[in-house]
Coordinates of N, CA and C in Angstrom, one line a residue:
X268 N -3.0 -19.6 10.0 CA -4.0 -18.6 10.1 C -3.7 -17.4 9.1
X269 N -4.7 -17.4 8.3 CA -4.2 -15.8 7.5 C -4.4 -14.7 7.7
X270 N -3.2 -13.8 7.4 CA -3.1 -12.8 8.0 C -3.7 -11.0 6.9
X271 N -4.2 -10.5 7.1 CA -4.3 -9.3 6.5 C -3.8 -8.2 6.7
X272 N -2.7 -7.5 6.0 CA -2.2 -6.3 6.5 C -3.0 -5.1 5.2
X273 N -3.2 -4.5 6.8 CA -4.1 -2.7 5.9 C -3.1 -1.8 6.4
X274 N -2.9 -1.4 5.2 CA -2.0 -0.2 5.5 C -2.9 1.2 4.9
X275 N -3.7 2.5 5.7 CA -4.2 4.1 5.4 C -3.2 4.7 5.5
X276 N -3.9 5.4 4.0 CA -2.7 7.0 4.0 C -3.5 7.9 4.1
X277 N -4.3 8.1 3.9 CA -5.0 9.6 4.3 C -4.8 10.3 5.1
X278 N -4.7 11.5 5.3 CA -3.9 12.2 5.9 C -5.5 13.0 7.3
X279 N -6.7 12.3 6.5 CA -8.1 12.3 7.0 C -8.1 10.9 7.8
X280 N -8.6 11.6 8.9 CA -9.0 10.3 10.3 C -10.3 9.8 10.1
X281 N -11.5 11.3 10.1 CA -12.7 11.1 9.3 C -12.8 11.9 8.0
X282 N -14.0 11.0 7.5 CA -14.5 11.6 6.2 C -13.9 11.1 5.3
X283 N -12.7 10.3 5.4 CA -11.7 9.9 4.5 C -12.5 8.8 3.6
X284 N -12.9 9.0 2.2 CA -13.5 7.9 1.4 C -12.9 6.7 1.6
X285 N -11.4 6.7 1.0 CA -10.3 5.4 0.7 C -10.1 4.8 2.3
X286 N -10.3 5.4 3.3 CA -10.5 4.7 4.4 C -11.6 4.2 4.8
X287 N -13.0 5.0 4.1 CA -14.3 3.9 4.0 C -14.4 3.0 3.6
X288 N -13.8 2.4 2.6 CA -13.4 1.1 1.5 C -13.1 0.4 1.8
X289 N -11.9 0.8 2.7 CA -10.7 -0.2 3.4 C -11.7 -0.5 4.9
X290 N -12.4 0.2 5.6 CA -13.3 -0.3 6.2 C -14.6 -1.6 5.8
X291 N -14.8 -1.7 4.3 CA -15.4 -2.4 3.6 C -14.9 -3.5 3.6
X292 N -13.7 -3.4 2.9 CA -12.5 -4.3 2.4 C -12.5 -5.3 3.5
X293 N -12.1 -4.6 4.7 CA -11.6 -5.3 5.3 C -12.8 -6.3 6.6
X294 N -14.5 -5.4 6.1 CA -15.2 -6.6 6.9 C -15.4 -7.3 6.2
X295 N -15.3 -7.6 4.7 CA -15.6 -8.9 3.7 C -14.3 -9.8 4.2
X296 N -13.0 -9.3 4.0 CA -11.8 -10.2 4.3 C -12.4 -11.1 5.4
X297 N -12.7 -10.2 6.9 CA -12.7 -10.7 7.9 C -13.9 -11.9 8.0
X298 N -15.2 -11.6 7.3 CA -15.8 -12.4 7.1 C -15.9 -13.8 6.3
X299 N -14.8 -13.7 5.3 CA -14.4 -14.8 4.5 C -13.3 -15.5 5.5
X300 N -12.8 -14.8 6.4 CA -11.7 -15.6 7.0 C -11.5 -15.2 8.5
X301 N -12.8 -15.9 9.1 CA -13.0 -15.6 10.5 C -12.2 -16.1 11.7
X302 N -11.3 -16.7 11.5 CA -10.1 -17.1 12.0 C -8.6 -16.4 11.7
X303 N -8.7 -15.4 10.9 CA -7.8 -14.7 10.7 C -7.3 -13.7 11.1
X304 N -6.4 -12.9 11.4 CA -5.9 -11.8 12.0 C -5.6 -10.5 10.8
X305 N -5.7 -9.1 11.5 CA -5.4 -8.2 11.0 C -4.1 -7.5 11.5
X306 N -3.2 -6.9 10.4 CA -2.4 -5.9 11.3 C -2.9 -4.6 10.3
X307 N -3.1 -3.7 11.4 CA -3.8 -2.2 10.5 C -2.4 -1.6 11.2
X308 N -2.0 -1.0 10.1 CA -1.3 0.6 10.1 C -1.4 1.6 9.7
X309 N -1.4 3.1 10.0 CA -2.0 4.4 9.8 C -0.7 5.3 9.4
X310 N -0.5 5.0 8.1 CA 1.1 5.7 7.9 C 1.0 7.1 7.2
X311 N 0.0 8.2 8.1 CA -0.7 9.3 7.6 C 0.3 10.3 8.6
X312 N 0.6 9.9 10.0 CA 1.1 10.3 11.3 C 2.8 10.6 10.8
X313 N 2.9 11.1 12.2 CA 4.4 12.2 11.9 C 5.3 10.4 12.7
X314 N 4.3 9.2 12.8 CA 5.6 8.4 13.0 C 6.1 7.6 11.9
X315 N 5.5 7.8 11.1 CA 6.2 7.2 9.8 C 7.2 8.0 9.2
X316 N 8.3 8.0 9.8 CA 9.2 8.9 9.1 C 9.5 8.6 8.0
X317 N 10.3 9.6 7.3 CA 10.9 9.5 6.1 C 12.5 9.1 6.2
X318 N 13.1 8.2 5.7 CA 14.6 7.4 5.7 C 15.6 8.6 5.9
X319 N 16.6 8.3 6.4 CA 17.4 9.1 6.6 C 18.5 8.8 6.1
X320 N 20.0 9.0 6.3 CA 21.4 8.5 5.3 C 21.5 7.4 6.2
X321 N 21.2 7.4 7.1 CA 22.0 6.3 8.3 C 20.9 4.9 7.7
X322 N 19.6 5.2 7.4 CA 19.1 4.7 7.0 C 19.3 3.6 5.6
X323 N 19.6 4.5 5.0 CA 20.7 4.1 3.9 C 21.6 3.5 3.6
X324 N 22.7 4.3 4.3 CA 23.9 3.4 5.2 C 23.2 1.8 5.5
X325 N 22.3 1.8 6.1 CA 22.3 0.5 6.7 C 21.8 -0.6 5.7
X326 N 21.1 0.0 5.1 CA 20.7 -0.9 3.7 C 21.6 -1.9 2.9
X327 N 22.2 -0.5 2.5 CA 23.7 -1.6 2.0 C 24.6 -1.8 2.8
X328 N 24.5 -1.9 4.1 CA 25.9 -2.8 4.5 C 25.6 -4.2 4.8
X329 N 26.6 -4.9 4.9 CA 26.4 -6.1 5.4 C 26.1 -6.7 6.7
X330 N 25.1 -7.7 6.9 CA 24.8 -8.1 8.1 C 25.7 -8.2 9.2
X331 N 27.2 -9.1 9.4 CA 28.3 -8.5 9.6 C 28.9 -7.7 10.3
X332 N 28.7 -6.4 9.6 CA 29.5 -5.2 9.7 C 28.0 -4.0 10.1
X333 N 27.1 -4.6 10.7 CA 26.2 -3.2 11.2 C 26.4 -3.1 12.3
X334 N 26.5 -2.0 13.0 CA 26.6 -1.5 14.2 C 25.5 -1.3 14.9
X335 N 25.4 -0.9 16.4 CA 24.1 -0.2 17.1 C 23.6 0.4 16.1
X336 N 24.2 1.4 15.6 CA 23.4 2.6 15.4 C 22.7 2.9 13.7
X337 N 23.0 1.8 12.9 CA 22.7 1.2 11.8 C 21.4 0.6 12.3
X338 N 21.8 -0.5 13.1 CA 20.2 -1.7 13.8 C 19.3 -0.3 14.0
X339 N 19.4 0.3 14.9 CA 18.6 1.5 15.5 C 17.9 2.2 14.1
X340 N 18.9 2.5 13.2 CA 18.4 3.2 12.2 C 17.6 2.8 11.0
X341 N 18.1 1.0 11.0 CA 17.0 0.4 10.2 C 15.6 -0.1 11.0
X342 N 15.7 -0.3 12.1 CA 14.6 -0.9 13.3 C 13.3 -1.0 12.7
X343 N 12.7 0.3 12.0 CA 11.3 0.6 11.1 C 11.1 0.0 10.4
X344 N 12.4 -0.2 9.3 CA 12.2 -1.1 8.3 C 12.2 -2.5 8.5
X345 N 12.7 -3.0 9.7 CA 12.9 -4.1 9.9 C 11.3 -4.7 10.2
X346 N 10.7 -3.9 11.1 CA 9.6 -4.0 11.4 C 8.3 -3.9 10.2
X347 N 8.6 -3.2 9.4 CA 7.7 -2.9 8.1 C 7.5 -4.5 7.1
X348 N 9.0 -4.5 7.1 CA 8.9 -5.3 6.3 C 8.6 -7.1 6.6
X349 N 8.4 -7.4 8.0 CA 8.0 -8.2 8.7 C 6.5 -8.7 9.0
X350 N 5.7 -6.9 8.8 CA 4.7 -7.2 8.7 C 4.1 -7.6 7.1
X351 N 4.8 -7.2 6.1 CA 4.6 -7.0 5.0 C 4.5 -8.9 4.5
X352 N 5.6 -9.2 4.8 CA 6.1 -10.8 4.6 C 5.3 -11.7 5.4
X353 N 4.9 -11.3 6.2 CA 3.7 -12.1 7.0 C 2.2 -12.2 6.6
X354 N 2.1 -11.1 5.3 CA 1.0 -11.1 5.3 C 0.1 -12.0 4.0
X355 N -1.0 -12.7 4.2 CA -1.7 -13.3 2.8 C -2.3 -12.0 2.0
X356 N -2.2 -10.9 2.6 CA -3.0 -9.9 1.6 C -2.4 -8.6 2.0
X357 N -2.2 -7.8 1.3 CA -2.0 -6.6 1.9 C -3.6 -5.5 0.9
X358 N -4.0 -4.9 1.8 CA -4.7 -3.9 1.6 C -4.3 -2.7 1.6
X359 N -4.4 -2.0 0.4 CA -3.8 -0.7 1.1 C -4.7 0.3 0.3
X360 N -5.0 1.7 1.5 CA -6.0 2.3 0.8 C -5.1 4.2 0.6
X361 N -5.6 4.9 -0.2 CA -5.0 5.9 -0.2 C -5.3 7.3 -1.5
X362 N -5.9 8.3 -0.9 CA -6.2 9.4 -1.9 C -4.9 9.7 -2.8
X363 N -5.4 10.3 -4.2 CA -4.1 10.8 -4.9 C -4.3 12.2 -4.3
X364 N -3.2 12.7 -3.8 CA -2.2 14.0 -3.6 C -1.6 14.4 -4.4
X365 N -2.2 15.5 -5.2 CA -1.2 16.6 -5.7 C -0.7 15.4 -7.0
X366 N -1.8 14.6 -7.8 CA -1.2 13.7 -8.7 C -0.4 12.5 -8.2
X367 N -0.3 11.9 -7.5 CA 0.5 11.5 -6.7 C -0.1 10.5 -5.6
X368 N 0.9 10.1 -4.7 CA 1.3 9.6 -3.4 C 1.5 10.5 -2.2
X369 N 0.8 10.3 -1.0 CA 0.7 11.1 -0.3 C 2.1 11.0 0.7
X370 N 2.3 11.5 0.9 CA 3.9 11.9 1.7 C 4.2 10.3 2.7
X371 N 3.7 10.6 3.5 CA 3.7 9.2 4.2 C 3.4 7.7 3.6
X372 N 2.6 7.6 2.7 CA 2.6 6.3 1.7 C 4.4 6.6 1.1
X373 N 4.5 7.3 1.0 CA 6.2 7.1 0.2 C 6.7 7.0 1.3
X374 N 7.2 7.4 2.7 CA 7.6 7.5 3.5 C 7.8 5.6 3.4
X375 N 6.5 5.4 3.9 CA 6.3 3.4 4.1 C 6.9 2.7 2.8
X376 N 6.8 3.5 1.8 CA 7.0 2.8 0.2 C 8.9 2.5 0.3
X377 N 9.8 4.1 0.9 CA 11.1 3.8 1.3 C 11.4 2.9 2.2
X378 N 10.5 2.6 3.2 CA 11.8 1.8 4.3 C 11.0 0.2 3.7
X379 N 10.1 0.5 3.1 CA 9.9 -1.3 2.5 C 10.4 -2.0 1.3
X380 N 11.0 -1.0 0.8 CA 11.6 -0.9 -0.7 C 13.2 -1.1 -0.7
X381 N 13.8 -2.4 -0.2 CA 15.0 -2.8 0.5 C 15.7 -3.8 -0.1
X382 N 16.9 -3.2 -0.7 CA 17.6 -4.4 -1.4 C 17.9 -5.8 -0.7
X383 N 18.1 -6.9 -0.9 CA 17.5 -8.2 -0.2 C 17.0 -8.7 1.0
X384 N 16.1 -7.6 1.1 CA 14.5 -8.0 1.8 C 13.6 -7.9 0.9
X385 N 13.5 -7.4 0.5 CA 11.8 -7.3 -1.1 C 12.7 -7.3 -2.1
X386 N 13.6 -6.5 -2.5 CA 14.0 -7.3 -4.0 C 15.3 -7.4 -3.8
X387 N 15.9 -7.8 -5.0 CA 17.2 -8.1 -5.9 C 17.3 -8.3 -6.6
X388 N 18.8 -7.8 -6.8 CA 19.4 -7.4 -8.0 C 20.6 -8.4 -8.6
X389 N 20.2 -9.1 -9.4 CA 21.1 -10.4 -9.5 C 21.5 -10.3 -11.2
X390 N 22.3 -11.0 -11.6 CA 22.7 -11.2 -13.4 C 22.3 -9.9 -14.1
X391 N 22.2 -8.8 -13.3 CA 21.6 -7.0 -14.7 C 20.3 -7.3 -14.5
X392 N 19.2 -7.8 -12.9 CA 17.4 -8.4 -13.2 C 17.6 -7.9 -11.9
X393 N 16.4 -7.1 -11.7 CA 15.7 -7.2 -10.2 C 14.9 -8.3 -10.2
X394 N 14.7 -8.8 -9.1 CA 13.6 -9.5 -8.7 C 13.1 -9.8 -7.7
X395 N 11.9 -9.5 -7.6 CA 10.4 -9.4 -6.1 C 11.2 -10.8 -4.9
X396 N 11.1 -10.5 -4.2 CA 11.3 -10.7 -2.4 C 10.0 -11.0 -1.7
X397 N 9.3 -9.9 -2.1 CA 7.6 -10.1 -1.2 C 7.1 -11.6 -1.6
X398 N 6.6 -12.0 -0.2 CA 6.2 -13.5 -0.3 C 4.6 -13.2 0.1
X399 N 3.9 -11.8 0.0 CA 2.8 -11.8 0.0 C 1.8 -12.2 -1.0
X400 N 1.1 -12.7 -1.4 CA 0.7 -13.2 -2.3 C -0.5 -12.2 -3.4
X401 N -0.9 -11.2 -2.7 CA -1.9 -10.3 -3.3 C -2.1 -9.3 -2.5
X402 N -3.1 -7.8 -3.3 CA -3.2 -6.9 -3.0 C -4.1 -6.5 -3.1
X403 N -5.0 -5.6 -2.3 CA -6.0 -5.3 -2.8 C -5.8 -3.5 -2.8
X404 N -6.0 -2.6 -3.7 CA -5.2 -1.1 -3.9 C -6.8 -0.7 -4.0
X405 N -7.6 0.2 -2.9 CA -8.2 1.0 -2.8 C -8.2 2.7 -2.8
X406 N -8.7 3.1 -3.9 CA -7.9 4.2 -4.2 C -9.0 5.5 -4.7
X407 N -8.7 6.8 -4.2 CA -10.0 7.8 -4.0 C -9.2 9.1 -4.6
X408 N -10.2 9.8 -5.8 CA -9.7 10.3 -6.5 C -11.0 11.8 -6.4
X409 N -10.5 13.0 -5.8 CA -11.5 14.1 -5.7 C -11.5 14.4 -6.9
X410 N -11.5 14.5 -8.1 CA -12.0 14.8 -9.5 C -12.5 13.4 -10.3
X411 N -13.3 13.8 -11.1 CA -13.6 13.0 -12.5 C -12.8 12.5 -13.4
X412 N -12.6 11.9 -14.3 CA -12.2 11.6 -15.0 C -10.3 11.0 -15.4
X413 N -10.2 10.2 -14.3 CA -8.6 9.4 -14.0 C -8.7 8.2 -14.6
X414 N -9.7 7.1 -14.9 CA -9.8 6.2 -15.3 C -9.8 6.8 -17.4
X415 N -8.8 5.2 -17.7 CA -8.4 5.2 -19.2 C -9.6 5.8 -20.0
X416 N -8.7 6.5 -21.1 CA -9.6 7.8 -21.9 C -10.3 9.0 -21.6
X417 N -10.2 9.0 -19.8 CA -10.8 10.5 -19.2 C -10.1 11.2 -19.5
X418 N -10.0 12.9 -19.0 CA -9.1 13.7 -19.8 C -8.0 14.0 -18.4
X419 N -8.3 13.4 -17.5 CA -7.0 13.6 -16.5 C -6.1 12.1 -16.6
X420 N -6.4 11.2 -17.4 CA -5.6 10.0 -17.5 C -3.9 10.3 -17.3
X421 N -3.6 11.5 -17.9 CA -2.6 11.1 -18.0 C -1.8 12.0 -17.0
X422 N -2.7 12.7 -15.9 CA -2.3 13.2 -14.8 C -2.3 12.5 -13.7
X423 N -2.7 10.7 -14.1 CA -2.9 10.2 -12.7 C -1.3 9.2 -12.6
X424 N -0.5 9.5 -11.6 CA 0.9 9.0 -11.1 C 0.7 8.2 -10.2
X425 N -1.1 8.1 -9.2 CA -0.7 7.3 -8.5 C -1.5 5.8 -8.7
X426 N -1.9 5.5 -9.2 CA -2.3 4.0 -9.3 C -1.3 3.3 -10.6
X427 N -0.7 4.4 -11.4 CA 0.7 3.2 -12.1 C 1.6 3.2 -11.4
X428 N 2.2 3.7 -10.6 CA 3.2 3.8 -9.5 C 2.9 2.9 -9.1
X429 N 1.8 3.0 -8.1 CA 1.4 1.6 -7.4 C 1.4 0.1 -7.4
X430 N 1.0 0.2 -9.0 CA 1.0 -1.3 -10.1 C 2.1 -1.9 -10.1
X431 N 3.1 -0.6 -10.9 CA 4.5 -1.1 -10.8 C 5.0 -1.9 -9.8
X432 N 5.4 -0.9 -8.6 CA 5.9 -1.3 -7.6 C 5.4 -2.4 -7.1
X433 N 4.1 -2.9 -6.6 CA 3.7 -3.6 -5.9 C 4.4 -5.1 -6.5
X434 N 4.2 -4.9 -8.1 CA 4.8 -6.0 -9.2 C 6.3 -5.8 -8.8
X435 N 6.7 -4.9 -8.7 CA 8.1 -5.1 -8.6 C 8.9 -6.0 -7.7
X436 N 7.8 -5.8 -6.3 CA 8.1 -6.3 -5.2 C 8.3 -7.5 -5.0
X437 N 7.4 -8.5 -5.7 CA 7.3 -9.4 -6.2 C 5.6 -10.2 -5.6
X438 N 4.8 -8.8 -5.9 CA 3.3 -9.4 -5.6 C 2.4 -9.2 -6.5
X439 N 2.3 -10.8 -6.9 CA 1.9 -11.1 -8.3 C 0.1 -11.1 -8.6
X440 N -0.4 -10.3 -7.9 CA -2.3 -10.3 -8.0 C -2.7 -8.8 -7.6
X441 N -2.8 -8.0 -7.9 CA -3.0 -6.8 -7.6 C -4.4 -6.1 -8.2
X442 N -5.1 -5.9 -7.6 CA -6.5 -5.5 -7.4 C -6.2 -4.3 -7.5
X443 N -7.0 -2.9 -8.2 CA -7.6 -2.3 -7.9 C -9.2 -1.9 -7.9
X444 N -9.3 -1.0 -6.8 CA -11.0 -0.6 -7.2 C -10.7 1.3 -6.6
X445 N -11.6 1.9 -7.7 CA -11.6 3.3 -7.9 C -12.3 4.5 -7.1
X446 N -12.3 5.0 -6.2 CA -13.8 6.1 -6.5 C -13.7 7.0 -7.0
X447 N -14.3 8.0 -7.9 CA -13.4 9.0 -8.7 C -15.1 10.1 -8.7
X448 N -14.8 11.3 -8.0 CA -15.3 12.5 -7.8 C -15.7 12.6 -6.4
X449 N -14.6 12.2 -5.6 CA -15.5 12.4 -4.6 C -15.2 13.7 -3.7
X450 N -15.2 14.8 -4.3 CA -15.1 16.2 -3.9 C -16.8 16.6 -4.8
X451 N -17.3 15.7 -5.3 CA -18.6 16.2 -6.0 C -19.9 16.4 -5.0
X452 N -20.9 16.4 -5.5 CA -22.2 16.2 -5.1 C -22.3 15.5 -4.2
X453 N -23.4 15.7 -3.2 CA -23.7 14.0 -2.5 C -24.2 12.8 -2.9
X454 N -24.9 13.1 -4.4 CA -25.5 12.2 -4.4 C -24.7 11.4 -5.3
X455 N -23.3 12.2 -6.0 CA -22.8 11.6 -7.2 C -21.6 11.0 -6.1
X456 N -21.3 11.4 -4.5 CA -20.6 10.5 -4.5 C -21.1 9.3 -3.4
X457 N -22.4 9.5 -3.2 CA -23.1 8.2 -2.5 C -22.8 6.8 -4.0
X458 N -23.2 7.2 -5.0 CA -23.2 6.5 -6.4 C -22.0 5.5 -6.8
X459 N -20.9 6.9 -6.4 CA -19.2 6.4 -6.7 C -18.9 5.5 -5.8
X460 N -18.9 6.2 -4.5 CA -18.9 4.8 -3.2 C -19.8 3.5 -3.5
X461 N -20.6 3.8 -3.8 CA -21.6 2.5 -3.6 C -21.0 1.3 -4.9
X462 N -21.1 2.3 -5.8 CA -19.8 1.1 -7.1 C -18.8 0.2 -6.7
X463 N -17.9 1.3 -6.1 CA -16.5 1.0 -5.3 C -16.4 -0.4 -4.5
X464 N -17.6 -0.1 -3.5 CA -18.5 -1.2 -2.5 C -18.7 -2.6 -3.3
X465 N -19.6 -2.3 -4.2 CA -20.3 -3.4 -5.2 C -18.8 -4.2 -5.6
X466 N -17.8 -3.4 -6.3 CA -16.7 -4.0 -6.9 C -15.8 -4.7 -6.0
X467 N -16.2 -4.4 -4.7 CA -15.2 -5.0 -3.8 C -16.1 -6.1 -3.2
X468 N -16.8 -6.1 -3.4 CA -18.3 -7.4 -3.2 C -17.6 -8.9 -4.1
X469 N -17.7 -8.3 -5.2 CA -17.1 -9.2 -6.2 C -15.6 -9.7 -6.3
X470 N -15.0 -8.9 -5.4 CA -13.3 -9.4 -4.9 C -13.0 -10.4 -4.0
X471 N -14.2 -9.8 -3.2 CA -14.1 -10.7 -1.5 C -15.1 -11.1 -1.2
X472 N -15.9 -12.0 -2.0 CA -17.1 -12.7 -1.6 C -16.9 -13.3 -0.1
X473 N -17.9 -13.3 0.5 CA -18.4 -13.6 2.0 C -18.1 -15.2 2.3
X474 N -18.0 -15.8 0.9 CA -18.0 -17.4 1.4 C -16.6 -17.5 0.8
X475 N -15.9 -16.3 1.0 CA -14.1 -17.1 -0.1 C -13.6 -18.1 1.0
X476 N -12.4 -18.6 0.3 CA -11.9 -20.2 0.9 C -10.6 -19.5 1.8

């Protein structure tokens, strides 16, 4: 049965565009694969914490040699990264912040970002761990001009961040789709959305296999 993991970062419950998408996204998935399950997670909330030393600590120690309070302190990660490796697709939707990554998407990005659970480091080579097979990166941008040759190109950190990493992880199909002004007009961002929509039409056609 295939599984779909959505992971929101918007820090918006409503009104959030990049959570409208991933509301899109995810009735084409479900309708391509009506036998399939979703795991949605909202890592916008004060329970996604951010890693701590013990956290760390627990990372590199050895299976072995962890204690209570190591187990305790990786527990999130353990969990994260379970749903992560279970999944045929991960979806993940998310405004740029301040250029960037919004606090809690990095929050989720550390405790899934684990030396041999998603990657390693072998012969002077990392190499991807994720057995998820693809991504789909839904991504909302309140100004114009972020896409190549605009004049904020080279202020945008978070969809090459994203690229990387997700590659790094070891997930080799990564999709994006854009909406870019959506602090504008109504009508210019009924337009942007509806693109966004169209483009995700053509990702997840209604009869995929």
């Amino acid at each position: 049965m295939p599984t779909l993991l959505r992971i929101d970062a918007s820090a918006r419950l409503a009104g959030s565009n990049s959570r409208v998408l991933g509301d899109h996204a995810q009735a084409l998935w479900q309708a391509a694969h009506p036998a399939g399950s979703v795991i949605a997670r909202d890592v916008s909330g004060p329970d996604m914490a951010p890693i701590a030393q013990d956290t760390i600590t627990g990372f590199y120690t050895a299976a072995d040699a962890m204690t209570d309070d190591l187990r305790r302190a990786t527990a999130v990660s353990d969990t994260l990264i379970a749903e992560l490796q279970s999944a045929d697709c991960l979806l993940l939707t998310t405004p740029i912040y301040n250029f960037g990554v919004p606090a809690g998407l990095k929050a989720w990005i550390d405790q899934i970002t684990r030396i041999g659970h998603t990657f390693a480091y072998e012969d002077g080579a990392f190499r991807g761990l994720v057995r998820t097979p693809r991504a789909i990166v839904a991504l909302a941008y309140g100004a114009d001009g972020y896409a190549a040759g605009g004049p904020l190109e080279q202020t945008d950190f978070l969809r090459p961040y994203l690229a990387f990493l997700l590659g790094f992880l070891g997930i080799g199909h990564v999709d994006f789709i854009t909406a870019e002004a959506t602090t504008a007009d109504e009508a210019t961002v009924a337009q942007r959305m509806q693109a966004a929509k169209a483009a995700l039409h053509d990702l997840l056609p209604a009869n995929a296999a």
